[in-house]
Coordinates of C-alpha atoms in Angstrom, one line a residue:
X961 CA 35.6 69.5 26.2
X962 CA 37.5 70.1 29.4
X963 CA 38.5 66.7 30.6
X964 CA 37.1 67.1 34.4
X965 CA 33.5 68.7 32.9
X966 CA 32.8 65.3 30.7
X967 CA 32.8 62.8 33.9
X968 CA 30.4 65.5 35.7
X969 CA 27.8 65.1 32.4
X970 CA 28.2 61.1 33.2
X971 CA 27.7 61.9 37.1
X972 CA 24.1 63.0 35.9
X973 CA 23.2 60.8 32.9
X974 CA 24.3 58.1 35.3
X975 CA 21.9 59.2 38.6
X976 CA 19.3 59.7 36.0
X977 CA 19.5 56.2 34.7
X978 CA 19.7 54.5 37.9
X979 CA 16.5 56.2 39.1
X980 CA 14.6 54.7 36.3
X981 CA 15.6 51.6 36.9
X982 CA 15.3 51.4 40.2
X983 CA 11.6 52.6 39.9
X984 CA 10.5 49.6 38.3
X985 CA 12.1 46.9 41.0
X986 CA 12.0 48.5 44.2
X987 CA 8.4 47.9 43.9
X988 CA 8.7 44.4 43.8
X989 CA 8.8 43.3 46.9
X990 CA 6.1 46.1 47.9
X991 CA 3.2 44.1 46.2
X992 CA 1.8 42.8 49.2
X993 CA 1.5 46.0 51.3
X994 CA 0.4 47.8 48.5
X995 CA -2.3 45.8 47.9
X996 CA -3.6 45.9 51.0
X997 CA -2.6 50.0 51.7
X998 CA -5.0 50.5 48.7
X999 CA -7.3 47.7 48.5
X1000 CA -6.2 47.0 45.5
X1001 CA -7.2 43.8 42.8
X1002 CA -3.9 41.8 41.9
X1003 CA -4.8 43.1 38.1
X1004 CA -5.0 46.3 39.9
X1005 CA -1.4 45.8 41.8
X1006 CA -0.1 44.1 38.5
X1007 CA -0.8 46.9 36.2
X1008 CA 0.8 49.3 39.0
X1009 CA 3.9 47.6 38.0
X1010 CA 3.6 47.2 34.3
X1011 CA 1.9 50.5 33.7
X1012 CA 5.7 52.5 34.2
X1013 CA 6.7 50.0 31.5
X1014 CA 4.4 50.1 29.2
X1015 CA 4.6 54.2 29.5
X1016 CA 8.7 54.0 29.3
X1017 CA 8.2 51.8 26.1
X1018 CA 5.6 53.8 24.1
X1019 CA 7.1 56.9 24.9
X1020 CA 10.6 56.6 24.2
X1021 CA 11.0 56.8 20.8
X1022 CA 8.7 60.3 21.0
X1023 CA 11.2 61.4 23.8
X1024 CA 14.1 61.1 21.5
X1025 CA 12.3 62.8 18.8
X1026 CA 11.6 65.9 20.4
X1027 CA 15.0 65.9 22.0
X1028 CA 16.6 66.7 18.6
X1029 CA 13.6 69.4 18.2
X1030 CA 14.0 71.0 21.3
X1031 CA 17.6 70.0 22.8
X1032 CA 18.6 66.8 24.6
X1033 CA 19.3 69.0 27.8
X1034 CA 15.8 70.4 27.9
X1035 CA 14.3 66.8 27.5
X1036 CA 16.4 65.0 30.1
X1037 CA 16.2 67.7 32.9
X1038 CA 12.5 68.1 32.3
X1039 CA 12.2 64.4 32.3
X1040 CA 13.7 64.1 35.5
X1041 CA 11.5 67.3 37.4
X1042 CA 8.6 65.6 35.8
X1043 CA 10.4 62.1 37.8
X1044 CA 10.4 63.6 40.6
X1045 CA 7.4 65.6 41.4
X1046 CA 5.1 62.8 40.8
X1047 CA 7.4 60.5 42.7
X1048 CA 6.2 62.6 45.5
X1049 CA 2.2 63.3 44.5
X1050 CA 2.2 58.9 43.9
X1051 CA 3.6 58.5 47.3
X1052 CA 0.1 60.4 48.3
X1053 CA -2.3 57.9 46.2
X1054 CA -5.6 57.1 47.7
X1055 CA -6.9 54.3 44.7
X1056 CA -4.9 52.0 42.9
X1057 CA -6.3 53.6 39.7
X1058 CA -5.0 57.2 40.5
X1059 CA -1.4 55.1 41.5
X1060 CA -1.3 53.5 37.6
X1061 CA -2.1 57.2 35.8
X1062 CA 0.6 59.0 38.2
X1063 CA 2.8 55.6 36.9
X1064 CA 2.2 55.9 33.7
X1065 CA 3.3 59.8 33.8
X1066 CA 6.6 58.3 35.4
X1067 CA 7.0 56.1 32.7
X1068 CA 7.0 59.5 30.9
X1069 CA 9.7 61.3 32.2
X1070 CA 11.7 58.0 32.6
X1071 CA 12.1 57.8 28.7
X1072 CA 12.8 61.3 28.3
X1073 CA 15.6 60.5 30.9
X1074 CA 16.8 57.1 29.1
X1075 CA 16.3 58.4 25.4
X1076 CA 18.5 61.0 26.0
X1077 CA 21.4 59.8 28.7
X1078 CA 23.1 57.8 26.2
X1079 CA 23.4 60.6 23.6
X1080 CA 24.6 63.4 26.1
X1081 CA 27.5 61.0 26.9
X1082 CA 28.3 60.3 23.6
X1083 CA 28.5 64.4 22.9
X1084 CA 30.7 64.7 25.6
X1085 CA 33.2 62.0 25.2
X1086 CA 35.6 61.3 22.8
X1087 CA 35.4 58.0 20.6
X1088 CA 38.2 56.6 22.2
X1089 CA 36.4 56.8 25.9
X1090 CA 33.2 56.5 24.4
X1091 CA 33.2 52.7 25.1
X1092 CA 34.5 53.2 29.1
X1093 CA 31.6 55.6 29.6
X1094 CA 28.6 54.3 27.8
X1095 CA 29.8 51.1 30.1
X1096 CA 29.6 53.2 33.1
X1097 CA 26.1 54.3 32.0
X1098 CA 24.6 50.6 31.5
X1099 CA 26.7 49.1 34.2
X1100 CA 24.1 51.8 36.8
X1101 CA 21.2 50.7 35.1
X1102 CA 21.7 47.0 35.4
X1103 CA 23.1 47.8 39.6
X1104 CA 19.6 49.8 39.4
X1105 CA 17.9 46.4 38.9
X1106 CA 19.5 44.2 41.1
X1107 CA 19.6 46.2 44.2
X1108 CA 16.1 47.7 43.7
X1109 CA 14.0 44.5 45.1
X1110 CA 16.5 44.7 48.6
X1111 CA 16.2 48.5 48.7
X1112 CA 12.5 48.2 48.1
X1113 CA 12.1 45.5 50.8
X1114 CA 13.9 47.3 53.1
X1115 CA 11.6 50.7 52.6
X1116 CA 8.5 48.6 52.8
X1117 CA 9.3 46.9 56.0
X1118 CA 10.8 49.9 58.0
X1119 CA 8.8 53.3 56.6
X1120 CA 5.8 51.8 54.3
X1121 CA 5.2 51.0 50.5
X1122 CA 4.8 54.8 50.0
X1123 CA 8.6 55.0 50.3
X1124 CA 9.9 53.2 47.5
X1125 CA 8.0 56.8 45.4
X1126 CA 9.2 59.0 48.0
X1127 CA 12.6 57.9 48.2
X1128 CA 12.9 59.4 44.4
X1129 CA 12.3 62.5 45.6
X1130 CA 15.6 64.1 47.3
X1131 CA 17.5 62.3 44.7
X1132 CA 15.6 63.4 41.5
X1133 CA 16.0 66.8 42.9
X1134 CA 19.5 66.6 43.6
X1135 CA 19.6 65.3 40.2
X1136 CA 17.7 68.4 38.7
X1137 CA 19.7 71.1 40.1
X1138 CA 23.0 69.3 39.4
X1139 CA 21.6 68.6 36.1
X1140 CA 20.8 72.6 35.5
X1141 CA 24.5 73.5 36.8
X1142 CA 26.3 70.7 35.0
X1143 CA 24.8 70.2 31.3
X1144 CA 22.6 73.7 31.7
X1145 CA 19.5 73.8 29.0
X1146 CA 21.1 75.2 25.7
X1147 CA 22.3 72.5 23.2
X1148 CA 24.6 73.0 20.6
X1149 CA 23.2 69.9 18.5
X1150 CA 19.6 70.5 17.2
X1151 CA 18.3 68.9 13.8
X1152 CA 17.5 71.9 11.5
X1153 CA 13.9 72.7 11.5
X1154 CA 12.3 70.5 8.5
X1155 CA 8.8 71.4 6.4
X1156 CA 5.7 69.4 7.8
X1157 CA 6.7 70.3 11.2
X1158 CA 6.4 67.6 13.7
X1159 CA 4.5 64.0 12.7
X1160 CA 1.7 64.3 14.4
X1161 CA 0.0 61.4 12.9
X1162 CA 2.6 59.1 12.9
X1163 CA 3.0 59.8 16.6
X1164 CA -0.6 59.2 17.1
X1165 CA -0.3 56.2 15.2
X1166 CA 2.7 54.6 16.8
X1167 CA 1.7 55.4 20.4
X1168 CA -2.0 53.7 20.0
X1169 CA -0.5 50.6 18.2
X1170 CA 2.3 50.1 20.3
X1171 CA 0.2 50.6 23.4
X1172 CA -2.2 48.0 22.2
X1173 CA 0.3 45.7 21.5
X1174 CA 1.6 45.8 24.8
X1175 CA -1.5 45.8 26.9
X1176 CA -2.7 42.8 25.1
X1177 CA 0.8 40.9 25.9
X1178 CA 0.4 41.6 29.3
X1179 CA -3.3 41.7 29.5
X1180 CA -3.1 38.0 28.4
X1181 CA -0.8 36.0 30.9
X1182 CA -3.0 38.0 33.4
X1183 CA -6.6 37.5 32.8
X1184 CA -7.5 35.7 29.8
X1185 CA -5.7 35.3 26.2
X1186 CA -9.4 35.0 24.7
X1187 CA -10.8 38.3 26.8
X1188 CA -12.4 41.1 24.6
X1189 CA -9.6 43.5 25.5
X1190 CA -6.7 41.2 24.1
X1191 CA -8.3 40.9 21.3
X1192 CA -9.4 44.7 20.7
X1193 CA -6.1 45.9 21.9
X1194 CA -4.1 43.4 19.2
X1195 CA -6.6 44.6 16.5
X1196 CA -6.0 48.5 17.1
X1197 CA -2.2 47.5 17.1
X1198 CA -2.7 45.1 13.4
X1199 CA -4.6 48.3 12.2
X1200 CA -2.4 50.9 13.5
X1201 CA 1.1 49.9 12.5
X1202 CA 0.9 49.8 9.0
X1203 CA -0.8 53.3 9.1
X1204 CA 2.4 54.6 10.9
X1205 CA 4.5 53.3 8.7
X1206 CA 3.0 54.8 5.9
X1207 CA 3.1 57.8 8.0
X1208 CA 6.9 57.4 8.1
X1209 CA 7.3 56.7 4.8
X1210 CA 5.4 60.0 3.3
X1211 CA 6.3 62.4 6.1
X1212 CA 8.9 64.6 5.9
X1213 CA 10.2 64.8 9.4
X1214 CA 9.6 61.4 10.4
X1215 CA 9.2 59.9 13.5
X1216 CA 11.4 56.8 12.4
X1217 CA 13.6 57.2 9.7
X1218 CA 12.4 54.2 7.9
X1219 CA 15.5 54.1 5.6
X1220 CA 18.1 53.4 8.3
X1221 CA 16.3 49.5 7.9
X1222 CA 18.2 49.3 4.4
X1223 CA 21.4 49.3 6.0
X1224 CA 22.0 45.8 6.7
X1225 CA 24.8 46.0 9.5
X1226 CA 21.7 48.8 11.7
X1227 CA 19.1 45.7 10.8

């Protein structure tokens, strides 16, 4: 790959990944006004927070799944539009409710950005600068977290709380049109097309257990460890998991490849 071209494909991987970790701790220090901007319950203001979270957790093990379906390119510049345009529609939210769904769709197309940064750079660089730029790539998302609460205190105080969405927005589209002209949408890489076609059950399965898992984990701390939806939520998860590992196990193109867990230096 020519040498100049491989530090541009980190350029983007590397705005990508700060975005999505700045949209978690910008918002930090915008609690306050937001409750009161939408008259919003602290579960309500809470699960604004954790709701992008929970979304970027569930969903980014299906991200990197259908990135070696349909390309790694497609899935990260389509994460990031997605980023991007509801940035701007969240920065319009009227309820608290309506702010958690357009959250929770953020959380989307933040793991289709982070599921798929870290294996763009490592097509582009060599194994001896691998290191160097996969260091580059966490070193932005860990500068993402630290300056986020004093950039998000400084866009609540001087413009409002709907700034800490809408200052996504230039930057995720800068980032989708230098995505488009630096990585482009074709991918070299795909995994060969498999019988069974895509695991539908197992991704139903993994995305209801693992959601309930991690509502009742923060549900608890919140309201109440003994409240009905803790204990409904951990039961769909005790249910659930088993069935998508059995899923895993019997399905041809996998969500998980199961087998990976028998190497014992991967485990």
């Amino acid at each position: 790959m020519n040498d100049s071209r491989k530090w541009w494909i980190l350029s983007v991987t590397s705005l990508g990944s700060l975005l999505s970790a700045l949209n978690f701790s910008t918002l930090i220090i915008a609690l306050p006004d937001l409750l009161k901007g939408l008259q919003a319950s602290l579960l309500q203001a809470m699960w604004v927070m954790l709701s992008y979270m929970v979304a970027q957790t569930v969903m980014v093990l299906m991200a990197g799944s259908l990135a070696d379906r349909f390309g790694r390119k497609r899935i990260y510049v389509g994460g990031m539009l997605l980023f991007t345009v509801v940035s701007l529609i969240a920065g319009f939210a009227g309820s608290a409710p309506l702010l958690i769904v357009l959250r929770i769709l953020q959380g989307v197309g933040g793991a289709m950005i982070m599921a798929n940064s870290t294996a763009i750079v490592a097509d582009a660089f060599p194994k001896e600068e691998l290191g160097r730029a996969l260091g580059v790539n966490i070193m932005v998302v860990a500068v993402g977290q630290i300056i986020g609460p004093v950039l998000g205190g400084w866009l609540t105080e001087s413009f409002g709380w709907e700034w800490n969405f809408w200052f996504n927005v230039p930057f995720g589209l800068v980032g989708v049109v230098w995505g488009l002209k630096v990585l482009g949408l074709k991918d070299d890489k795909l995994a060969a097309p498999k019988s069974g076609g895509l695991d539908r059950g197992g991704a139903a399965a993994y995305v209801l257990s693992i959601t309930g898992l991690l509502i009742a984990l923060t549900w608890g701390p919140i309201q109440s460890w003994t409240s009905p939806v803790v204990w409904i939520s951990a039961l769909v998860f005790v249910l659930l998991f088993p069935a998508f590992l059995r899923c895993e196990q019997r399905h041809p193109n996998a969500l998980l490849h199961l087998p990976l867990f028998a190497n014992r230096t991967f485990s």
